[in-house]
Amino acid sequence: MKSITALLIVVCFCFCIPDKSVAQKKPFPYNVYKCFTGQIGGQPVHVYLRSNGGRVNGWYTYDGFHKAPTAVRYAGQKSTDSLLVLIERAKADDGSSSPAQWEVTYHDSLLTGSWKSPGRTKADPIELKENYPPGTYPFIIEVFNHTYDAYPEKDSTPQWETTYVYPVASSKDSNGRWMNHQIKILLDGDTSQTFDSIIHGKVSTGLQQYRKDMQGSIGKAYSSSMNYESFFQIDIDYNKNDYLVLPAMVYAFTGGAHGNYATTYACYDVRHRKQLHLSDVLQADSTTIRHLIESQYRVDQHLKPGDRLTDIYDNTLPVTDNFYFNDIGMCFVYNPYEVAPYAKGTIEVIIPYEKLNTFLNPDFKKRMGLR
């Protein structure tokens, strides 16, 4: 009897010991936005990752260096439940086009693993912990996706797919409430309503319009151009120093040769609870700013001073309020058809702070750690 009792105690004890190897096999959480601080290869970094339906993307910066953020994207064919693989959107150390790669696991708010570069034989360690320094804010990501039939009562019907992806501030304090108020404005919704009510109201209106557009096609053979699609996503491009930059990207296909898309950036000063205008960042007249934009565009496109701004309407890039900023400079954004043909795509002109130093607002300059 004693031997049986001892055996049961041992078995129970084994079952009670947490198996760390099993716990570490949790996938990176779905539909979240997380900030991490730590080290990559011994260098201090800030890392910002967002997960939409398990697909993880984001960017990171090295502390103390005003360098371009390095973007990372999800490697679906390599990632598993226990291993998250991210590929950097940058050239390797040896100048080749093969990007560096992360292989990390997530457990108890820790992201650990290795950083591998094709130009190096040794992998560097990645040691990161979820952390939100002062001036950086936590969010969750909400996703709504559904496909609706144009003729619900019929077996064969065109369809409309609609998607909304947007962040929601996690904190319940006044800053969190203020940020969520701004996000509801970006959703073009009634700020007194909940996010769910706003989304369902917009979907209901869109579905009514779609079914109205399809009424004349009932009973006829339909083509793929009758399958409409709408997509709206608010992302987080910058979340530091009490500044928040939210790009709102809209895409719509409603028949025709191709869909249309545009991205509008909203920059916020959370500390003073206001949306930033260009004058809050740059202290310069429109003529000066236009010259700065066009000069930088010429550099980017390898154009000589007397050359035309290729494919640009009216041979000029006017000052736009559609801008954003990050650790290296300001970017002016022009959507398709705005200053150039659709085939030109979105035009972004990033001007380094070194070229803007004379014109930067002193408070902005101080908070961004610029000299």
CSV table of C-alpha atoms in Angstrom, one decimal:
chain,number,residue,atom,x,y,z
A,1,MET,CA,0.0,0.0,0.0
A,2,LYS,CA,2.8,2.4,0.9
A,3,SER,CA,4.5,1.8,-2.5
A,4,ILE,CA,1.2,2.6,-4.4
A,5,THR,CA,0.7,5.8,-2.3
A,6,ALA,CA,4.2,6.9,-3.0
A,7,LEU,CA,3.7,6.3,-6.7
A,8,LEU,CA,0.5,8.4,-6.7
A,9,ILE,CA,2.4,11.2,-5.0
A,10,VAL,CA,5.1,11.1,-7.6
A,11,VAL,CA,2.6,11.1,-10.4
A,12,CYS,CA,0.6,14.0,-9.0
A,13,PHE,CA,3.8,15.9,-8.3
A,14,CYS,CA,4.9,15.4,-12.0
A,15,PHE,CA,1.5,16.7,-13.2
A,16,CYS,CA,1.8,19.8,-11.0
A,17,ILE,CA,5.2,20.9,-12.2
A,18,PRO,CA,4.6,23.5,-15.0
A,19,ASP,CA,6.2,22.4,-18.2
A,20,LYS,CA,8.0,25.5,-19.5
A,21,SER,CA,8.6,24.0,-22.9
A,22,VAL,CA,4.9,23.5,-23.4
A,23,ALA,CA,4.1,27.0,-22.1
A,24,GLN,CA,6.5,28.6,-24.5
A,25,LYS,CA,4.7,27.0,-27.5
A,26,LYS,CA,1.9,29.7,-27.3
A,27,PRO,CA,1.7,31.6,-30.5
A,28,PHE,CA,2.1,35.4,-30.5
A,29,PRO,CA,-1.4,36.8,-29.5
A,30,TYR,CA,-4.0,37.6,-32.1
A,31,ASN,CA,-5.1,41.2,-32.8
A,32,VAL,CA,-2.8,43.0,-30.4
A,33,TYR,CA,-0.3,45.9,-30.5
A,34,LYS,CA,2.7,45.5,-28.3
A,35,CYS,CA,5.8,47.5,-27.5
A,36,PHE,CA,9.0,45.9,-26.3
A,37,THR,CA,12.3,47.2,-25.1
A,38,GLY,CA,15.5,45.2,-24.8
A,39,GLN,CA,18.5,44.3,-26.9
A,40,ILE,CA,19.3,42.9,-30.3
A,41,GLY,CA,22.9,41.7,-30.4
A,42,GLY,CA,23.7,43.7,-27.3
A,43,GLN,CA,22.3,47.0,-28.7
A,44,PRO,CA,19.3,48.6,-26.9
A,45,VAL,CA,16.2,48.8,-29.1
A,46,HIS,CA,12.5,49.7,-29.0
A,47,VAL,CA,10.3,47.3,-30.9
A,48,TYR,CA,6.6,47.8,-32.0
A,49,LEU,CA,4.6,44.9,-33.2
A,50,ARG,CA,1.0,44.5,-34.3
A,51,SER,CA,-0.8,41.3,-34.9
A,52,ASN,CA,-3.8,41.1,-37.3
A,53,GLY,CA,-5.3,37.6,-37.2
A,54,GLY,CA,-1.9,36.2,-36.2
A,55,ARG,CA,0.1,37.9,-38.9
A,56,VAL,CA,2.7,40.0,-37.1
A,57,ASN,CA,4.3,43.1,-38.6
A,58,GLY,CA,6.0,46.1,-37.2
A,59,TRP,CA,9.3,48.0,-36.9
A,60,TYR,CA,12.1,48.8,-34.5
A,61,THR,CA,14.6,51.5,-33.7
A,62,TYR,CA,18.0,51.5,-32.0
A,63,ASP,CA,18.1,53.8,-28.9
A,64,GLY,CA,20.2,56.9,-29.2
A,65,PHE,CA,20.4,56.8,-33.0
A,66,HIS,CA,18.3,58.9,-35.4
A,67,LYS,CA,18.1,56.2,-38.1
A,68,ALA,CA,15.3,55.1,-40.3
A,69,PRO,CA,13.0,52.6,-38.5
A,70,THR,CA,13.6,49.0,-39.7
A,71,ALA,CA,10.4,47.3,-40.7
A,72,VAL,CA,9.8,43.6,-40.0
A,73,ARG,CA,7.1,41.4,-41.7
A,74,TYR,CA,5.6,38.1,-40.9
A,75,ALA,CA,7.1,35.0,-42.6
A,76,GLY,CA,4.0,32.8,-42.9
A,77,GLN,CA,5.7,29.9,-44.6
A,78,LYS,CA,8.3,29.6,-41.7
A,79,SER,CA,6.3,30.7,-38.6
A,80,THR,CA,4.7,28.0,-36.4
A,81,ASP,CA,2.8,28.0,-33.2
A,82,SER,CA,6.0,27.8,-31.3
A,83,LEU,CA,8.2,29.9,-33.5
A,84,LEU,CA,7.6,33.4,-34.9
A,85,VAL,CA,9.7,34.3,-37.9
A,86,LEU,CA,10.0,37.9,-39.0
A,87,ILE,CA,11.9,39.2,-42.0
A,88,GLU,CA,13.4,42.7,-42.1
A,89,ARG,CA,12.6,44.9,-45.0
A,90,ALA,CA,16.2,46.0,-45.4
A,91,LYS,CA,19.4,45.0,-47.2
A,92,ALA,CA,21.8,42.7,-45.5
A,93,ASP,CA,25.1,43.9,-44.0
A,94,ASP,CA,27.0,42.8,-47.1
A,95,GLY,CA,24.7,44.9,-49.3
A,96,SER,CA,22.9,41.9,-50.8
A,97,SER,CA,19.1,41.9,-51.2
A,98,SER,CA,18.7,38.9,-48.7
A,99,PRO,CA,17.1,40.4,-45.6
A,100,ALA,CA,18.0,39.6,-42.0
A,101,GLN,CA,15.6,37.3,-40.2
A,102,TRP,CA,14.3,37.0,-36.6
A,103,GLU,CA,13.4,33.6,-35.0
A,104,VAL,CA,11.7,34.2,-31.7
A,105,THR,CA,9.3,32.7,-29.2
A,106,TYR,CA,6.8,34.5,-27.0
A,107,HIS,CA,6.2,33.7,-23.4
A,108,ASP,CA,5.2,35.7,-20.3
A,109,SER,CA,5.6,39.0,-22.1
A,110,LEU,CA,9.1,38.1,-23.3
A,111,LEU,CA,10.2,37.8,-26.9
A,112,THR,CA,13.5,35.9,-27.1
A,113,GLY,CA,15.4,34.2,-29.9
A,114,SER,CA,18.0,35.0,-32.5
A,115,TRP,CA,18.7,37.6,-35.2
A,116,LYS,CA,20.3,36.1,-38.3
A,117,SER,CA,21.9,38.0,-41.2
A,118,PRO,CA,23.0,36.4,-44.5
A,119,GLY,CA,26.2,38.3,-44.4
A,120,ARG,CA,27.3,36.9,-41.0
A,121,THR,CA,28.0,33.4,-39.8
A,122,LYS,CA,27.0,34.0,-36.2
A,123,ALA,CA,23.5,34.8,-35.0
A,124,ASP,CA,22.9,37.6,-32.5
A,125,PRO,CA,20.6,37.1,-29.5
A,126,ILE,CA,17.2,38.9,-29.2
A,127,GLU,CA,16.1,39.6,-25.7
A,128,LEU,CA,12.9,41.8,-25.4
A,129,LYS,CA,10.3,42.4,-22.7
A,130,GLU,CA,6.9,44.0,-23.2
A,131,ASN,CA,7.2,47.6,-22.0
A,132,TYR,CA,5.6,50.9,-22.4
A,133,PRO,CA,7.9,53.7,-21.5
A,134,PRO,CA,6.5,57.2,-20.6
A,135,GLY,CA,5.0,58.7,-23.7
A,136,THR,CA,4.3,55.3,-25.3
A,137,TYR,CA,0.7,53.9,-25.1
A,138,PRO,CA,-0.7,50.4,-25.2
A,139,PHE,CA,-3.5,49.4,-27.7
A,140,ILE,CA,-5.4,46.4,-28.8
A,141,ILE,CA,-6.3,45.8,-32.5
A,142,GLU,CA,-10.0,45.3,-33.4
A,143,VAL,CA,-10.8,43.5,-36.7
A,144,PHE,CA,-14.2,43.2,-38.4
A,145,ASN,CA,-14.4,41.2,-41.6
A,146,HIS,CA,-17.5,39.8,-43.3
A,147,THR,CA,-18.7,38.9,-46.7
A,148,TYR,CA,-22.4,39.6,-47.7
A,149,ASP,CA,-24.5,38.3,-50.6
A,150,ALA,CA,-26.1,40.7,-53.0
A,151,TYR,CA,-29.0,38.3,-53.3
A,152,PRO,CA,-29.3,36.3,-50.0
A,153,GLU,CA,-32.2,34.2,-51.3
A,154,LYS,CA,-30.3,32.9,-54.4
A,155,ASP,CA,-27.7,30.2,-54.8
A,156,SER,CA,-25.6,32.2,-57.3
A,157,THR,CA,-24.9,35.8,-56.2
A,158,PRO,CA,-22.3,38.5,-56.3
A,159,GLN,CA,-20.7,39.4,-53.0
A,160,TRP,CA,-19.4,42.4,-51.0
A,161,GLU,CA,-16.5,41.9,-48.6
A,162,THR,CA,-15.9,44.6,-46.1
A,163,THR,CA,-13.1,44.9,-43.5
A,164,TYR,CA,-12.3,47.3,-40.7
A,165,VAL,CA,-9.0,47.2,-38.7
A,166,TYR,CA,-8.4,49.8,-36.1
A,167,PRO,CA,-6.6,50.3,-32.7
A,168,VAL,CA,-8.3,50.9,-29.4
A,169,ALA,CA,-6.4,52.5,-26.5
A,170,SER,CA,-6.2,50.0,-23.6
A,171,SER,CA,-5.8,52.5,-20.8
A,172,LYS,CA,-9.0,53.7,-19.1
A,173,ASP,CA,-7.5,57.1,-18.0
A,174,SER,CA,-8.2,60.5,-19.6
A,175,ASN,CA,-5.5,60.0,-22.2
A,176,GLY,CA,-6.9,56.7,-23.3
A,177,ARG,CA,-10.4,58.2,-23.6
A,178,TRP,CA,-9.0,61.1,-25.6
A,179,MET,CA,-7.2,58.8,-28.0
A,180,ASN,CA,-10.2,56.7,-28.6
A,181,HIS,CA,-12.2,59.8,-29.3
A,182,GLN,CA,-9.8,60.7,-32.0
A,183,ILE,CA,-9.9,57.2,-33.5
A,184,LYS,CA,-13.7,57.4,-33.7
A,185,ILE,CA,-13.3,60.6,-35.6
A,186,LEU,CA,-10.9,58.9,-38.0
A,187,LEU,CA,-13.6,56.2,-38.4
A,188,ASP,CA,-16.0,59.0,-39.4
A,189,GLY,CA,-18.3,57.9,-36.6
A,190,ASP,CA,-20.5,59.4,-33.9
A,191,THR,CA,-18.0,59.7,-31.0
A,192,SER,CA,-20.8,59.2,-28.4
A,193,GLN,CA,-21.3,55.6,-29.7
A,194,THR,CA,-19.3,52.5,-29.0
A,195,PHE,CA,-16.8,51.3,-31.6
A,196,ASP,CA,-19.0,48.3,-32.4
A,197,SER,CA,-22.0,50.6,-33.0
A,198,ILE,CA,-20.0,52.8,-35.3
A,199,ILE,CA,-18.7,49.8,-37.4
A,200,HIS,CA,-22.1,48.1,-37.6
A,201,GLY,CA,-23.8,51.3,-38.6
A,202,LYS,CA,-21.3,51.9,-41.5
A,203,VAL,CA,-21.5,48.3,-42.6
A,204,SER,CA,-25.3,48.4,-42.7
A,205,THR,CA,-25.3,51.6,-44.8
A,206,GLY,CA,-22.7,50.1,-47.1
A,207,LEU,CA,-24.6,46.9,-47.6
A,208,GLN,CA,-27.8,48.7,-48.4
A,209,GLN,CA,-26.0,50.7,-51.1
A,210,TYR,CA,-24.4,47.6,-52.5
A,211,ARG,CA,-27.6,45.7,-52.8
A,212,LYS,CA,-29.2,48.8,-54.4
A,213,ASP,CA,-26.4,48.9,-57.0
A,214,MET,CA,-27.0,45.2,-57.8
A,215,GLN,CA,-30.8,45.4,-58.1
A,216,GLY,CA,-30.7,45.8,-61.9
A,217,SER,CA,-28.5,42.6,-62.3
A,218,ILE,CA,-30.9,40.1,-60.6
A,219,GLY,CA,-31.4,37.1,-62.9
A,220,LYS,CA,-28.5,38.0,-65.2
A,221,ALA,CA,-25.1,36.3,-65.4
A,222,TYR,CA,-22.7,38.3,-63.3
A,223,SER,CA,-18.9,39.0,-63.7
A,224,SER,CA,-16.2,39.2,-61.1
A,225,SER,CA,-16.4,43.0,-61.4
A,226,MET,CA,-19.7,42.8,-59.5
A,227,ASN,CA,-17.9,41.5,-56.4
A,228,TYR,CA,-17.2,44.7,-54.5
A,229,GLU,CA,-14.6,45.1,-51.8
A,230,SER,CA,-14.0,47.7,-49.2
A,231,PHE,CA,-11.1,47.9,-46.7
A,232,PHE,CA,-10.4,50.5,-44.0
A,233,GLN,CA,-7.4,50.2,-41.7
A,234,ILE,CA,-6.1,52.6,-39.0
A,235,ASP,CA,-2.5,51.7,-38.2
A,236,ILE,CA,0.1,53.0,-35.7
A,237,ASP,CA,3.2,54.4,-37.3
A,238,TYR,CA,4.7,56.3,-34.4
A,239,ASN,CA,4.1,56.0,-30.6
A,240,LYS,CA,6.8,57.8,-28.7
A,241,ASN,CA,7.5,61.0,-26.8
A,242,ASP,CA,3.8,61.6,-26.2
A,243,TYR,CA,3.3,61.7,-30.0
A,244,LEU,CA,1.0,59.4,-31.9
A,245,VAL,CA,0.9,59.0,-35.7
A,246,LEU,CA,-2.1,57.1,-37.1
A,247,PRO,CA,-2.3,56.4,-40.9
A,248,ALA,CA,-5.9,55.7,-42.1
A,249,MET,CA,-5.8,53.6,-45.3
A,250,VAL,CA,-8.9,53.1,-47.4
A,251,TYR,CA,-9.3,50.8,-50.4
A,252,ALA,CA,-12.5,50.3,-52.4
A,253,PHE,CA,-13.3,48.2,-55.5
A,254,THR,CA,-16.7,49.0,-57.0
A,255,GLY,CA,-16.3,47.6,-60.5
A,256,GLY,CA,-14.1,48.9,-63.3
A,257,ALA,CA,-10.5,48.3,-64.2
A,258,HIS,CA,-9.0,48.6,-60.7
A,259,GLY,CA,-9.8,49.7,-57.1
A,260,ASN,CA,-8.8,53.0,-55.6
A,261,TYR,CA,-6.9,53.6,-52.5
A,262,ALA,CA,-5.6,56.4,-50.3
A,263,THR,CA,-3.8,56.9,-47.0
A,264,THR,CA,-4.4,59.9,-44.7
A,265,TYR,CA,-2.1,60.5,-41.8
A,266,ALA,CA,-3.2,62.0,-38.5
A,267,CYS,CA,-0.5,63.2,-36.0
A,268,TYR,CA,-1.4,63.8,-32.4
A,269,ASP,CA,0.2,65.4,-29.4
A,270,VAL,CA,-1.2,63.3,-26.6
A,271,ARG,CA,0.5,65.4,-23.9
A,272,HIS,CA,-1.4,68.5,-24.9
A,273,ARG,CA,-4.4,66.5,-26.4
A,274,LYS,CA,-4.5,68.1,-29.8
A,275,GLN,CA,-4.1,67.0,-33.5
A,276,LEU,CA,-0.9,68.5,-34.9
A,277,HIS,CA,-1.0,70.7,-37.9
A,278,LEU,CA,2.0,71.5,-40.1
A,279,SER,CA,2.6,74.8,-38.3
A,280,ASP,CA,3.0,72.9,-35.0
A,281,VAL,CA,6.1,71.1,-36.4
A,282,LEU,CA,7.6,73.5,-39.0
A,283,GLN,CA,7.9,77.3,-38.7
A,284,ALA,CA,8.3,78.2,-42.4
A,285,ASP,CA,6.1,79.7,-45.1
A,286,SER,CA,4.6,77.5,-47.8
A,287,THR,CA,7.0,78.6,-50.5
A,288,THR,CA,10.0,77.5,-48.4
A,289,ILE,CA,8.4,74.2,-47.5
A,290,ARG,CA,7.5,73.6,-51.2
A,291,HIS,CA,11.1,74.2,-52.2
A,292,LEU,CA,12.3,71.8,-49.5
A,293,ILE,CA,9.9,69.1,-50.7
A,294,GLU,CA,10.8,69.5,-54.4
A,295,SER,CA,14.5,69.6,-53.7
A,296,GLN,CA,14.3,66.4,-51.7
A,297,TYR,CA,12.2,64.7,-54.4
A,298,ARG,CA,14.8,65.6,-57.0
A,299,VAL,CA,17.5,64.0,-54.9
A,300,ASP,CA,15.3,60.9,-54.4
A,301,GLN,CA,14.6,60.6,-58.2
A,302,HIS,CA,18.2,61.5,-59.2
A,303,LEU,CA,16.9,64.6,-61.1
A,304,LYS,CA,19.1,67.5,-62.0
A,305,PRO,CA,18.0,71.1,-60.8
A,306,GLY,CA,16.6,72.0,-64.3
A,307,ASP,CA,14.9,68.6,-65.0
A,308,ARG,CA,11.1,68.4,-64.9
A,309,LEU,CA,9.5,66.6,-61.9
A,310,THR,CA,8.8,63.4,-64.0
A,311,ASP,CA,5.1,62.5,-64.2
A,312,ILE,CA,4.1,65.2,-61.7
A,313,TYR,CA,1.2,67.4,-62.7
A,314,ASP,CA,2.0,71.1,-63.3
A,315,ASN,CA,5.7,70.2,-62.5
A,316,THR,CA,5.2,71.1,-58.9
A,317,LEU,CA,4.7,69.4,-55.5
A,318,PRO,CA,2.5,71.7,-53.5
A,319,VAL,CA,2.6,71.7,-49.7
A,320,THR,CA,0.2,69.1,-48.2
A,321,ASP,CA,-1.2,68.7,-44.8
A,322,ASN,CA,-1.0,64.9,-45.3
A,323,PHE,CA,2.3,64.3,-43.5
A,324,TYR,CA,3.9,62.2,-40.8
A,325,PHE,CA,7.2,62.1,-38.9
A,326,ASN,CA,9.4,59.5,-37.3
A,327,ASP,CA,12.9,59.4,-35.8
A,328,ILE,CA,14.7,60.5,-39.0
A,329,GLY,CA,12.5,63.2,-40.5
A,330,MET,CA,9.2,64.4,-41.9
A,331,CYS,CA,7.4,62.8,-44.8
A,332,PHE,CA,4.9,64.5,-47.1
A,333,VAL,CA,2.4,62.1,-48.7
A,334,TYR,CA,0.6,62.4,-52.0
A,335,ASN,CA,-2.1,59.8,-52.9
A,336,PRO,CA,-2.8,58.5,-56.4
A,337,TYR,CA,-4.3,61.1,-58.8
A,338,GLU,CA,-3.4,63.9,-56.3
A,339,VAL,CA,-0.3,65.2,-58.1
A,340,ALA,CA,0.5,62.3,-60.6
A,341,PRO,CA,-1.2,59.5,-62.6
A,342,TYR,CA,-2.6,56.4,-60.8
A,343,ALA,CA,0.3,54.3,-62.2
A,344,LYS,CA,2.8,56.5,-60.2
A,345,GLY,CA,1.2,55.2,-57.0
A,346,THR,CA,1.6,56.9,-53.6
A,347,ILE,CA,4.4,59.4,-53.6
A,348,GLU,CA,6.2,59.9,-50.3
A,349,VAL,CA,8.9,62.6,-49.8
A,350,ILE,CA,10.9,62.1,-46.6
A,351,ILE,CA,13.0,65.1,-45.6
A,352,PRO,CA,15.7,64.4,-43.0
A,353,TYR,CA,15.7,66.6,-39.9
A,354,GLU,CA,19.1,67.8,-40.8
A,355,LYS,CA,17.6,69.7,-43.7
A,356,LEU,CA,14.7,71.0,-41.5
A,357,ASN,CA,16.7,71.9,-38.4
A,358,THR,CA,16.3,75.7,-38.9
A,359,PHE,CA,12.6,75.5,-39.3
A,360,LEU,CA,11.6,73.0,-36.6
A,361,ASN,CA,9.3,74.1,-33.8
A,362,PRO,CA,11.5,74.3,-30.6
A,363,ASP,CA,9.1,72.2,-28.5
A,364,PHE,CA,8.9,69.5,-31.1
A,365,LYS,CA,12.6,69.5,-31.5
A,366,LYS,CA,13.2,69.1,-27.8
A,367,ARG,CA,10.7,66.3,-27.3
A,368,MET,CA,12.1,64.4,-30.3
A,369,GLY,CA,15.6,64.7,-28.9
A,370,LEU,CA,17.0,66.7,-31.9
A,371,ARG,CA,19.9,69.0,-31.7
